[in-house]
Amino acid sequence: MGEEEDFKEFEEETDNYKVGAKKTVEEYQKLDADDEALRKWKESLGLGGDVLPLEYPGDTRRVVIKQIQLIVDTEPQPITFDLTNEKTLKELASKRYKIKEKSVYHLKITFKVQHEIITGLRYVQYTKKAGIAVDKIDDHLGSYAPNTVNKPVYEVELPESEAPSGFLVRGNYSAVSKFIDDDKNDHLTLNWGVEIVKR
């Protein structure tokens, strides 16, 4: 089964949830404008007047994934994927980042939201070894308003995992990761991989 089939099957499994009607940021800002308590609550959600400008003029993306860090307990520094760099995006699929067996690792994701509130953002990942699916991750990141001057980016850390160990599990793994929201919008798809090596 290919990566796209994996994701289609996953979407069918989670298709029971129905999303309410969307409102624009402007509609939320005008909603009950004379209610002081509601105004303060909306500002705490990032629906005030200090929304950041677009990442670049004319940018239509609603979620801008700026960086992913692979944090491994056996490495002194995180492995950082700068997703604002076209060269990094092109190289990700062909590079293999080494992780020692039995290492404890997790991902830290830095992103920006623009244009509208994003509800139910999720990180979904399928991992394969020699073409065979070996792992599936589905982490709910939450719902987010457009970033503001006081909150220029969002950072989310995913739960920790332990790298497998033993002769049979060492080697190259390929992963397909997607950032999907409640409306099944695909905000970014990444192909990348790791190599599990002897400790």
C-alpha positions as semicolon CSV with decimal commas, in nm:
position;residue;x (nm);y (nm);z (nm)
1;M;0,000;0,000;0,000
2;G;0,141;0,343;-0,098
3;E;0,157;0,653;0,119
4;E;-0,149;0,817;-0,037
5;E;-0,354;0,498;0,019
6;D;-0,236;0,493;0,382
7;F;-0,363;0,847;0,434
8;K;-0,693;0,784;0,250
9;E;-0,756;0,480;0,472
10;F;-0,675;0,688;0,781
11;E;-0,914;0,966;0,674
12;E;-1,195;0,713;0,622
13;E;-1,139;0,581;0,977
14;T;-1,172;0,930;1,125
15;D;-1,454;1,062;0,903
16;N;-1,729;1,068;1,170
17;Y;-1,644;1,410;1,316
18;K;-1,850;1,701;1,180
19;V;-1,705;2,052;1,185
20;G;-1,917;2,357;1,267
21;A;-1,950;2,662;1,043
22;K;-1,630;2,861;0,997
23;K;-1,598;3,229;1,079
24;T;-1,331;3,466;0,956
25;V;-1,104;3,650;1,199
26;E;-1,293;3,972;1,114
27;E;-1,627;3,807;1,201
28;Y;-1,489;3,692;1,537
29;Q;-1,348;4,039;1,604
30;K;-1,689;4,201;1,543
31;L;-1,883;3,938;1,740
32;D;-2,038;4,104;2,049
33;A;-1,795;4,397;2,020
34;D;-1,969;4,580;2,310
35;D;-1,906;4,293;2,557
36;E;-1,584;4,382;2,748
37;A;-1,532;4,034;2,896
38;L;-1,576;3,871;2,557
39;R;-1,340;4,128;2,400
40;K;-1,066;4,036;2,652
41;W;-1,126;3,665;2,597
42;K;-1,097;3,710;2,219
43;E;-0,772;3,903;2,263
44;S;-0,635;3,614;2,471
45;L;-0,711;3,389;2,172
46;G;-0,519;3,618;1,936
47;L;-0,828;3,780;1,785
48;G;-0,728;4,137;1,872
49;G;-0,592;4,405;1,641
50;D;-0,222;4,304;1,659
51;V;-0,234;4,012;1,413
52;L;0,101;3,965;1,238
53;P;0,133;4,037;0,865
54;L;0,152;3,749;0,619
55;E;0,474;3,552;0,593
56;Y;0,524;3,720;0,256
57;P;0,290;3,944;0,046
58;G;0,017;3,738;-0,122
59;D;0,089;3,426;0,086
60;T;-0,229;3,215;0,084
61;R;-0,110;2,950;0,331
62;R;-0,305;2,934;0,654
63;V;-0,050;2,724;0,844
64;V;0,319;2,795;0,783
65;I;0,542;2,520;0,928
66;K;0,866;2,703;0,990
67;Q;1,083;2,443;1,159
68;I;1,086;2,086;1,287
69;Q;1,346;1,971;1,535
70;L;1,425;1,606;1,598
71;I;1,543;1,603;1,960
72;V;1,739;1,288;2,050
73;D;1,869;1,217;2,401
74;T;2,199;1,076;2,268
75;E;2,278;1,385;2,058
76;P;2,414;1,714;2,199
77;Q;2,211;1,927;1,956
78;P;1,869;1,879;1,793
79;I;1,856;1,787;1,425
80;T;1,684;2,093;1,276
81;F;1,481;2,103;0,955
82;D;1,450;2,466;0,844
83;L;1,131;2,445;0,636
84;T;1,157;2,806;0,520
85;N;1,459;2,700;0,313
86;E;1,382;2,552;-0,032
87;K;1,713;2,362;-0,032
88;T;1,623;2,184;0,294
89;L;1,282;2,085;0,157
90;K;1,442;1,933;-0,154
91;E;1,709;1,745;0,044
92;L;1,481;1,603;0,314
93;A;1,358;1,304;0,112
94;S;1,706;1,184;0,018
95;K;1,891;1,241;0,348
96;R;1,891;0,991;0,634
97;Y;1,946;1,128;0,983
98;K;2,122;0,883;1,214
99;I;1,955;0,783;1,541
100;K;2,121;0,535;1,777
101;E;1,912;0,234;1,874
102;K;1,728;0,269;2,209
103;S;1,758;0,651;2,187
104;V;1,464;0,847;2,323
105;Y;1,351;1,110;2,074
106;H;1,065;1,347;1,998
107;L;0,970;1,621;1,752
108;K;0,935;1,991;1,828
109;I;0,731;2,181;1,568
110;T;0,742;2,559;1,521
111;F;0,468;2,712;1,307
112;K;0,267;3,023;1,231
113;V;-0,106;3,060;1,158
114;Q;-0,238;3,332;0,928
115;H;-0,566;3,441;0,761
116;E;-0,809;3,247;0,988
117;I;-0,849;3,029;1,295
118;I;-0,733;2,673;1,234
119;T;-0,928;2,406;1,421
120;G;-0,812;2,054;1,501
121;L;-0,461;2,071;1,355
122;R;-0,301;1,725;1,356
123;Y;0,039;1,577;1,280
124;V;0,001;1,242;1,101
125;Q;0,301;1,028;1,010
126;Y;0,349;0,689;0,844
127;T;0,688;0,522;0,876
128;K;0,807;0,238;0,651
129;K;1,110;0,011;0,637
130;A;1,183;-0,161;0,307
131;G;0,836;-0,058;0,185
132;I;0,654;-0,217;0,481
133;A;0,455;0,003;0,721
134;V;0,604;-0,020;1,070
135;D;0,453;0,275;1,259
136;K;0,173;0,530;1,245
137;I;0,152;0,850;1,453
138;D;-0,155;1,071;1,486
139;D;-0,099;1,359;1,727
140;H;-0,355;1,634;1,780
141;L;-0,176;1,969;1,797
142;G;-0,485;2,179;1,879
143;S;-0,670;2,482;1,743
144;Y;-0,498;2,816;1,681
145;A;-0,581;3,176;1,600
146;P;-0,357;3,382;1,369
147;N;-0,030;3,479;1,535
148;T;0,007;3,816;1,702
149;V;0,290;4,050;1,796
150;N;0,287;3,900;2,147
151;K;0,273;3,541;2,015
152;P;0,471;3,543;1,686
153;V;0,494;3,162;1,655
154;Y;0,349;2,849;1,812
155;E;0,568;2,565;1,938
156;V;0,441;2,213;2,007
157;E;0,642;1,916;2,131
158;L;0,516;1,567;2,046
159;P;0,534;1,275;2,291
160;E;0,862;1,087;2,327
161;S;0,934;0,757;2,152
162;E;1,216;0,506;2,183
163;A;1,414;0,394;1,879
164;P;1,399;0,017;1,826
165;S;1,708;-0,195;1,884
166;G;1,860;-0,512;1,746
167;F;2,014;-0,630;1,422
168;L;1,683;-0,672;1,238
169;V;1,556;-0,322;1,302
170;R;1,872;-0,129;1,218
171;G;1,877;0,044;0,881
172;N;1,686;0,304;0,682
173;Y;1,331;0,417;0,752
174;S;1,128;0,650;0,534
175;A;0,850;0,870;0,673
176;V;0,567;1,068;0,521
177;S;0,435;1,341;0,750
178;K;0,129;1,559;0,700
179;F;-0,022;1,853;0,883
180;I;-0,400;1,821;0,846
181;D;-0,688;2,015;1,004
182;D;-1,053;1,934;1,083
183;D;-1,154;2,029;0,730
184;K;-0,902;1,775;0,593
185;N;-0,689;2,054;0,447
186;D;-0,332;1,932;0,393
187;H;-0,112;2,223;0,504
188;L;0,221;2,049;0,439
189;T;0,343;1,705;0,333
190;L;0,703;1,605;0,402
191;N;0,902;1,303;0,289
192;W;1,201;1,237;0,513
193;G;1,385;0,955;0,682
194;V;1,616;0,828;0,952
195;E;1,871;0,552;0,989
196;I;1,875;0,345;1,307
197;V;2,239;0,266;1,388
198;K;2,416;0,057;1,653
199;R;2,457;0,226;1,989
